[in-house]
Amino acid sequence: MSYYSHLECHQCGEKYDKTIVHSYCKKCTQPLIAKYSLHPGITKEIIRKERSDMWRYADLLPIEDESNIVTLGEGWTPMLELKKTAAASGVSVLYMKEEGLNPTGSFKARGIGMAVSKAQELGIKTFCIPTAGNAGSALAAYVAAIDGEAFIYMPEATPRVFQLDCEVMGARVTKINGTIRDAGLAMASDNANGQWWDITTLKEPFRLEGKKTMGYEIAEQLNWSLPDIIIYPTGGGTGLIGIWKAFQEMLEMGWVTHIPTKMVAVQTVGCNPVVKAFEAGQGFCDLCENPEETIANGLRVPKAFGDRLIMKTIYESKGIALDVSEEEMKTAIYDFGKSEGIFLSPEGAAVYSGFNKLVQSGFIGPKDKVVLINTGSPYKYVENL
Ligand SMILES: *Cc1c(COP(=O)(O)O)cnc(C)c1O
Ligand SMILES: [Zn+2]
């Protein structure tokens, strides 16, 4: 039984009825957050131990009739212990959450799988999304599974396999000369009548709930002792915000007694609005006017709709934001591949180079337990390398 109760604007606190379709807060144009009636009486017994996907946590997710769940096997990905890298860098414990093993090759499957399941519950069948690649692949897959329709807008600079993925699964792809932001603008103009359900990052509340399951998994896989530091490659920010949300929910239920975790956002030097906002102590991000091309397509987001939530998560958790160069990511892919036998996605490489920098700067100390998130499979990015 789901404990889902209602939607709430994170900024003005306005409550929204969960039985009606909402996108974002109409008063302040900010994301809506799914709220649950949580209390310490809810025990870990509710975890569906028999499921090895993100639906282990079904009671803490917004689907009310479980026959609406659309699954392709998303979630419950491995936490790989990186003993060699830990020893070489002098940290006590180091893990990598390997999200490249999800359906369609990235953690986008969690968020999109959730949004499409909820859409099924709300009677929606037609979707649109701007994407740097992985969100489009995931949407095409889940929408095919419900016999729906997907309209996908992607920058020209997206590796070709993403378009192929979408077309194989029957989605309609429009290529846009520009960034994901330009793709979003073109899509919004084609969707001026609102005939499609727009599932742009954080413009609807459910993708966040899917990404949140990474937080529950990290906790459960570490036997409910939370890490000191989580390093996340930040584009639209749903994973960063979602993991932190899971930890807050766990605290409300008494599954953990405190949250030691600092949430770290990594971006690229050519598109680093979160890093600039962090350095200026701002609670929001300014638009990155000329985002440079990068091998880490998922990080080329000049302005995230959930920017305020990203900054709030970093500040509340006493985390940090930092950027890495193209050269650093490429070197990281080869160094890490040779030493650990894991071929990182460019976004995962951003995380690993961010980790190295934070060890050097002393932000990460010898006693810290650290989790790196490798958000996607490298195999879709071959032409970037
Ligand atoms: C989308 C994406 C990201 C960024 O995720 P956000 O939740 O938008 O911050 C990082 N890595 C990969 C591989 C992605 O596809
Ligand atoms: Zn509001």
Coordinates of C-alpha atoms and ligand atoms in Angstrom, one line a residue:
M1 CA 0.0 0.0 0.0
S2 CA 1.4 3.4 -1.0
Y3 CA 1.8 6.1 1.6
Y4 CA 1.6 8.7 -1.1
S5 CA -0.6 11.6 0.1
H6 CA -0.4 14.7 -2.1
L7 CA 1.8 17.1 -4.1
E8 CA 3.3 20.2 -2.7
C9 CA 5.2 23.2 -4.1
H10 CA 8.7 23.2 -2.5
Q11 CA 8.7 27.0 -2.5
C12 CA 5.3 28.3 -1.5
G13 CA 4.0 25.1 0.1
E14 CA 0.8 25.1 -1.9
K15 CA -0.8 21.7 -1.8
Y16 CA -2.1 20.0 -5.0
D17 CA -4.7 17.1 -5.2
K18 CA -3.0 13.9 -6.2
T19 CA -5.9 12.6 -8.3
I20 CA -5.6 15.5 -10.8
V21 CA -2.7 15.8 -13.3
H22 CA -0.4 18.6 -12.4
S23 CA 3.0 19.6 -13.8
Y24 CA 4.5 22.4 -11.7
C25 CA 3.3 25.1 -9.2
K26 CA 1.2 27.5 -11.1
K27 CA 1.7 30.2 -8.5
C28 CA 5.5 30.3 -8.5
T29 CA 6.6 28.2 -11.5
Q30 CA 8.6 25.9 -9.3
P31 CA 8.7 22.1 -9.0
L32 CA 6.0 20.1 -7.1
I33 CA 7.2 17.4 -4.7
A34 CA 5.4 14.2 -3.9
K35 CA 4.6 13.9 -0.2
Y36 CA 3.8 10.8 1.8
S37 CA 2.2 10.2 5.2
L38 CA 5.4 8.9 6.9
H39 CA 5.9 8.2 10.6
P40 CA 8.2 6.0 12.7
G41 CA 5.6 3.2 12.7
I42 CA 6.6 2.4 9.1
T43 CA 9.3 -0.3 9.3
K44 CA 11.7 -1.7 6.8
E45 CA 9.4 -4.7 6.6
I46 CA 7.6 -2.9 3.9
I47 CA 10.5 -3.5 1.5
R48 CA 9.6 -6.1 -1.1
K49 CA 12.6 -8.3 -0.6
E50 CA 11.5 -10.5 -3.4
R51 CA 11.9 -7.8 -6.0
S52 CA 15.2 -7.0 -7.5
D53 CA 14.2 -3.7 -9.1
M54 CA 13.3 -0.2 -7.8
W55 CA 9.8 -1.4 -7.0
R56 CA 11.2 -3.0 -3.8
Y57 CA 10.1 0.4 -2.3
A58 CA 6.7 0.5 -3.9
D59 CA 5.0 1.6 -0.7
L60 CA 7.2 4.8 -0.7
L61 CA 6.4 5.5 -4.4
P62 CA 3.4 7.4 -5.9
I63 CA 1.7 4.4 -7.7
E64 CA -1.5 3.5 -5.9
D65 CA -2.7 0.6 -8.0
E66 CA 0.2 -1.6 -8.6
S67 CA -1.2 -3.0 -11.8
N68 CA -0.2 0.3 -13.3
I69 CA 3.5 -0.4 -12.8
V70 CA 5.4 -0.5 -16.1
T71 CA 8.7 -2.2 -15.5
L72 CA 11.7 -3.2 -17.7
G73 CA 13.9 -4.2 -14.8
E74 CA 15.0 -0.7 -13.6
G75 CA 17.0 -0.3 -10.4
W76 CA 18.6 -2.4 -7.7
T77 CA 21.9 -1.9 -9.5
P78 CA 25.2 -3.1 -8.0
M79 CA 27.3 -1.1 -5.5
L80 CA 30.8 -2.0 -6.5
E81 CA 33.5 -1.7 -3.8
L82 CA 36.6 0.0 -5.3
K83 CA 39.3 -1.3 -3.0
K84 CA 42.2 -0.4 -5.3
T85 CA 41.1 3.2 -5.9
A86 CA 40.3 3.6 -2.2
A87 CA 43.8 2.4 -1.2
A88 CA 45.5 4.6 -3.8
S89 CA 43.6 7.7 -2.7
G90 CA 43.7 7.0 1.0
V91 CA 40.0 7.0 1.7
S92 CA 38.6 4.3 4.0
V93 CA 35.7 3.0 1.9
L94 CA 34.8 3.8 -1.7
Y95 CA 31.9 2.5 -3.7
M96 CA 30.5 3.0 -7.2
K97 CA 26.8 2.7 -7.8
E98 CA 26.8 1.2 -11.3
E99 CA 23.7 2.8 -13.0
G100 CA 24.9 1.9 -16.5
L101 CA 23.2 -1.5 -16.1
N102 CA 19.7 -0.1 -16.1
P103 CA 17.4 -0.7 -19.1
T104 CA 18.4 1.5 -22.0
G105 CA 21.8 2.0 -20.4
S106 CA 21.2 4.7 -17.8
F107 CA 19.6 5.7 -14.6
K108 CA 17.0 7.7 -16.6
A109 CA 15.1 4.4 -16.7
R110 CA 14.2 5.0 -13.0
G111 CA 12.7 8.4 -13.4
I112 CA 11.0 7.8 -16.8
G113 CA 9.7 4.3 -15.7
M114 CA 8.1 6.0 -12.7
A115 CA 6.6 8.9 -14.7
V116 CA 5.2 6.5 -17.4
S117 CA 3.7 4.3 -14.7
K118 CA 2.1 7.2 -13.0
A119 CA 0.9 8.5 -16.4
Q120 CA -0.8 5.1 -16.9
E121 CA -2.5 5.6 -13.5
L122 CA -3.7 9.1 -14.5
G123 CA -4.8 8.0 -18.0
I124 CA -2.1 9.7 -20.0
K125 CA -0.7 8.2 -23.1
T126 CA 1.1 10.9 -25.1
F127 CA 4.4 12.4 -23.9
C128 CA 7.1 14.9 -24.9
I129 CA 10.6 15.5 -23.7
P130 CA 13.8 17.4 -24.6
T131 CA 16.8 15.2 -24.0
A132 CA 20.6 15.0 -24.1
G133 CA 20.1 11.4 -25.1
N134 CA 19.4 9.0 -22.3
A135 CA 16.1 10.4 -21.2
G136 CA 14.8 10.1 -24.8
S137 CA 15.9 6.4 -25.0
A138 CA 14.2 5.6 -21.7
L139 CA 11.0 7.5 -22.7
A140 CA 10.8 5.7 -26.0
A141 CA 11.2 2.3 -24.2
Y142 CA 8.6 2.8 -21.5
V143 CA 6.1 4.5 -23.8
A144 CA 6.4 1.6 -26.3
A145 CA 5.6 -0.7 -23.4
I146 CA 2.2 1.0 -22.8
D147 CA 1.5 1.5 -26.5
G148 CA 1.7 5.3 -26.1
E149 CA 3.2 8.0 -28.2
A150 CA 6.5 9.9 -27.5
F151 CA 7.7 13.1 -29.1
I152 CA 11.4 13.5 -28.5
Y153 CA 13.6 16.7 -29.1
M154 CA 17.3 16.3 -29.0
P155 CA 20.3 18.5 -29.9
E156 CA 22.1 17.7 -33.2
A157 CA 25.2 17.0 -31.2
T158 CA 23.7 14.0 -29.5
P159 CA 25.5 10.7 -30.3
R160 CA 23.6 8.9 -33.1
V161 CA 22.7 5.8 -31.1
F162 CA 20.3 7.7 -29.0
Q163 CA 18.2 8.6 -32.1
L164 CA 18.4 5.0 -33.2
D165 CA 17.2 3.8 -29.8
C166 CA 14.2 6.1 -30.0
E167 CA 13.3 5.2 -33.6
V168 CA 13.7 1.4 -32.9
M169 CA 11.1 1.8 -30.1
G170 CA 8.7 3.8 -32.2
A171 CA 9.2 7.3 -30.9
R172 CA 9.2 10.5 -33.1
V173 CA 12.5 12.3 -32.9
T174 CA 13.1 16.0 -33.8
K175 CA 16.8 17.1 -34.0
I176 CA 17.5 20.7 -32.9
N177 CA 20.5 22.9 -33.7
G178 CA 21.5 23.9 -30.1
T179 CA 21.4 22.7 -26.6
I180 CA 18.8 20.8 -24.6
R181 CA 17.4 24.2 -23.6
D182 CA 16.9 25.0 -27.3
A183 CA 15.3 21.6 -27.8
G184 CA 13.0 22.3 -24.9
L185 CA 12.0 25.7 -26.4
A186 CA 11.2 24.1 -29.8
M187 CA 9.2 21.4 -28.1
A188 CA 7.2 23.9 -26.0
S189 CA 6.3 25.7 -29.2
D190 CA 5.1 22.5 -30.9
N191 CA 3.2 21.7 -27.7
A192 CA 1.6 25.1 -27.4
N193 CA -1.8 23.5 -27.0
G194 CA -0.6 21.2 -24.3
Q195 CA -1.7 18.1 -26.2
W196 CA 1.4 16.1 -25.0
W197 CA 2.4 15.5 -21.3
D198 CA 5.6 17.4 -20.9
I199 CA 8.0 15.4 -18.7
T200 CA 10.9 17.8 -18.9
T201 CA 13.2 17.3 -15.8
L202 CA 11.2 18.5 -12.7
K203 CA 8.4 20.0 -14.7
E204 CA 6.4 17.0 -13.5
P205 CA 6.8 15.5 -10.0
F206 CA 7.3 11.8 -10.7
R207 CA 10.7 11.4 -12.4
L208 CA 12.1 12.6 -9.1
E209 CA 10.4 9.8 -7.3
G210 CA 12.1 7.2 -9.6
K211 CA 15.5 8.8 -9.1
K212 CA 14.8 8.8 -5.3
T213 CA 15.0 5.0 -5.3
M214 CA 18.8 5.3 -5.7
G215 CA 18.9 6.8 -2.2
Y216 CA 17.0 3.9 -0.7
E217 CA 19.2 1.4 -2.5
I218 CA 22.5 3.1 -1.5
A219 CA 21.2 3.0 2.2
E220 CA 20.0 -0.6 2.0
Q221 CA 23.1 -1.9 0.2
L222 CA 25.3 -0.2 2.9
N223 CA 23.2 -1.9 5.6
W224 CA 21.5 1.5 6.5
S225 CA 24.7 3.3 7.4
L226 CA 24.7 6.3 5.1
P227 CA 27.9 7.4 3.3
D228 CA 29.7 10.6 4.2
I229 CA 29.9 11.8 0.7
I230 CA 28.0 11.1 -2.6
I231 CA 29.4 12.5 -5.8
Y232 CA 26.9 13.1 -8.6
P233 CA 27.2 14.4 -12.2
T234 CA 24.6 17.2 -12.2
G235 CA 22.6 18.3 -15.3
G236 CA 19.0 18.8 -14.3
G237 CA 19.7 17.6 -10.8
T238 CA 17.0 15.0 -10.2
G239 CA 19.4 12.3 -8.9
L240 CA 21.0 14.7 -6.4
I241 CA 17.7 16.0 -5.2
G242 CA 16.1 12.6 -5.2
I243 CA 18.8 10.8 -3.2
W244 CA 18.6 13.6 -0.6
K245 CA 14.8 13.3 -0.5
A246 CA 15.1 9.6 0.1
F247 CA 17.4 10.2 3.1
Q248 CA 15.0 12.8 4.6
E249 CA 12.1 10.3 4.2
M250 CA 14.2 7.6 5.9
L251 CA 14.9 9.9 8.8
E252 CA 11.1 10.6 9.2
M253 CA 10.5 6.9 9.4
G254 CA 13.4 6.4 11.8
W255 CA 15.2 4.1 9.4
V256 CA 18.3 6.2 10.1
T257 CA 19.0 8.4 13.1
H258 CA 21.0 11.1 11.3
I259 CA 22.3 12.0 7.8
P260 CA 26.0 12.5 7.6
T261 CA 26.0 12.7 3.8
K262 CA 27.5 15.7 2.0
M263 CA 26.0 15.9 -1.6
V264 CA 28.5 16.9 -4.2
A265 CA 27.6 18.2 -7.7
V266 CA 30.1 17.8 -10.5
Q267 CA 29.7 19.7 -13.8
T268 CA 32.0 20.5 -16.8
V269 CA 34.0 23.7 -17.0
G270 CA 32.2 24.6 -20.2
C271 CA 28.7 24.5 -18.6
N272 CA 28.8 25.0 -14.9
P273 CA 25.9 27.1 -13.7
V274 CA 25.6 25.1 -10.4
V275 CA 29.3 25.7 -9.6
K276 CA 29.1 29.4 -10.3
A277 CA 26.0 29.7 -8.1
F278 CA 27.8 27.8 -5.4
E279 CA 30.8 30.0 -5.5
A280 CA 28.6 33.1 -5.4
G281 CA 26.6 31.6 -2.5
Q282 CA 23.4 31.9 -4.5
G283 CA 20.2 29.9 -4.0
F284 CA 19.5 29.8 -7.7
C285 CA 21.5 29.4 -11.0
D286 CA 22.1 32.0 -13.7
L287 CA 21.6 30.8 -17.3
C288 CA 24.9 29.6 -18.8
E289 CA 24.9 31.7 -22.0
N290 CA 27.3 29.8 -24.2
P291 CA 27.6 26.2 -23.0
E292 CA 30.5 24.5 -24.6
E293 CA 30.2 21.1 -26.3
T294 CA 31.3 18.2 -24.1
I295 CA 31.8 14.5 -24.2
A296 CA 29.4 14.3 -21.2
N297 CA 26.2 15.2 -23.0
G298 CA 24.1 14.7 -19.9
L299 CA 25.8 17.6 -18.2
R300 CA 25.2 20.2 -20.9
V301 CA 22.2 21.8 -19.2
P302 CA 22.5 25.6 -19.3
K303 CA 19.7 26.2 -16.8
A304 CA 17.9 23.5 -14.7
F305 CA 14.2 24.0 -13.9
G306 CA 15.0 22.6 -10.4
D307 CA 18.0 24.9 -9.8
R308 CA 16.7 26.1 -6.4
L309 CA 16.3 22.5 -5.2
I310 CA 19.8 21.6 -6.4
M311 CA 21.3 24.5 -4.5
K312 CA 19.2 23.8 -1.4
T313 CA 20.4 20.2 -1.4
I314 CA 24.1 21.2 -1.7
Y315 CA 23.8 23.8 1.1
E316 CA 21.6 21.7 3.5
S317 CA 23.9 18.7 3.2
K318 CA 27.1 20.9 3.6
G319 CA 28.2 19.6 0.2
I320 CA 30.1 21.4 -2.6
A321 CA 30.0 21.9 -6.4
L322 CA 33.0 21.7 -8.6
D323 CA 33.8 21.4 -12.3
V324 CA 36.2 19.2 -14.4
S325 CA 37.6 19.8 -17.9
E326 CA 37.2 17.7 -21.0
E327 CA 40.9 16.6 -20.7
E328 CA 40.3 15.5 -17.1
M329 CA 37.3 13.4 -18.0
K330 CA 39.1 11.7 -20.9
T331 CA 42.2 10.9 -18.7
A332 CA 39.8 9.6 -16.0
I333 CA 38.2 7.2 -18.4
Y334 CA 41.5 5.6 -19.3
D335 CA 43.0 5.6 -15.8
F336 CA 40.0 4.2 -14.2
G337 CA 39.4 1.6 -16.9
K338 CA 43.0 0.3 -16.6
S339 CA 42.9 0.1 -12.8
E340 CA 39.4 -1.0 -12.0
G341 CA 38.3 -2.8 -15.2
I342 CA 35.3 -0.5 -15.4
F343 CA 34.7 1.6 -18.6
L344 CA 33.0 4.8 -17.3
S345 CA 30.5 6.9 -19.1
P346 CA 31.8 10.5 -19.6
E347 CA 29.5 11.6 -16.8
G348 CA 30.9 8.9 -14.5
A349 CA 34.4 10.0 -15.5
A350 CA 33.4 13.6 -14.4
V351 CA 32.5 12.1 -11.0
Y352 CA 35.8 10.2 -10.7
S353 CA 37.9 13.2 -11.6
G354 CA 35.8 15.3 -9.2
F355 CA 36.6 12.7 -6.5
N356 CA 40.3 12.9 -7.2
K357 CA 40.2 16.7 -6.9
L358 CA 38.4 16.6 -3.6
V359 CA 40.9 14.1 -2.2
Q360 CA 43.6 16.5 -3.2
S361 CA 41.9 19.5 -1.8
G362 CA 41.2 17.7 1.5
F363 CA 37.4 18.0 1.2
I364 CA 37.5 14.2 1.3
G365 CA 39.4 12.9 4.2
P366 CA 40.9 9.5 5.1
K367 CA 37.9 8.5 7.3
D368 CA 35.3 9.2 4.7
K369 CA 33.0 6.6 3.2
V370 CA 32.4 7.8 -0.4
V371 CA 29.9 6.8 -3.1
L372 CA 30.5 7.7 -6.7
I373 CA 27.5 7.4 -9.1
N374 CA 28.3 6.2 -12.6
T375 CA 25.0 7.3 -14.2
G376 CA 25.2 5.6 -17.6
S377 CA 26.7 3.1 -19.9
P378 CA 29.8 4.2 -21.9
Y379 CA 28.8 2.3 -25.0
K380 CA 26.4 4.9 -26.2
Y381 CA 29.2 7.5 -26.3
V382 CA 31.8 5.7 -28.4
E383 CA 31.8 8.4 -31.1
N384 CA 32.6 11.0 -28.4
L385 CA 35.8 9.1 -27.5
Ligands
LIG1 C1 20.8 12.8 -17.5 C2 22.1 12.3 -17.2 C3 22.9 13.0 -16.1 C4 22.3 14.2 -15.4 O1 21.3 13.8 -14.6 P1 20.3 14.9 -13.9 O2 19.4 14.1 -13.0 O3 19.6 15.6 -15.0 O4 21.2 15.8 -13.2 C5 24.1 12.4 -15.8 N1 24.6 11.3 -16.4 C6 23.9 10.7 -17.4 C7 24.5 9.5 -18.1 C8 22.6 11.2 -17.8 O5 22.0 10.6 -18.8
ZN2 ZN 4.5 27.4 -5.4

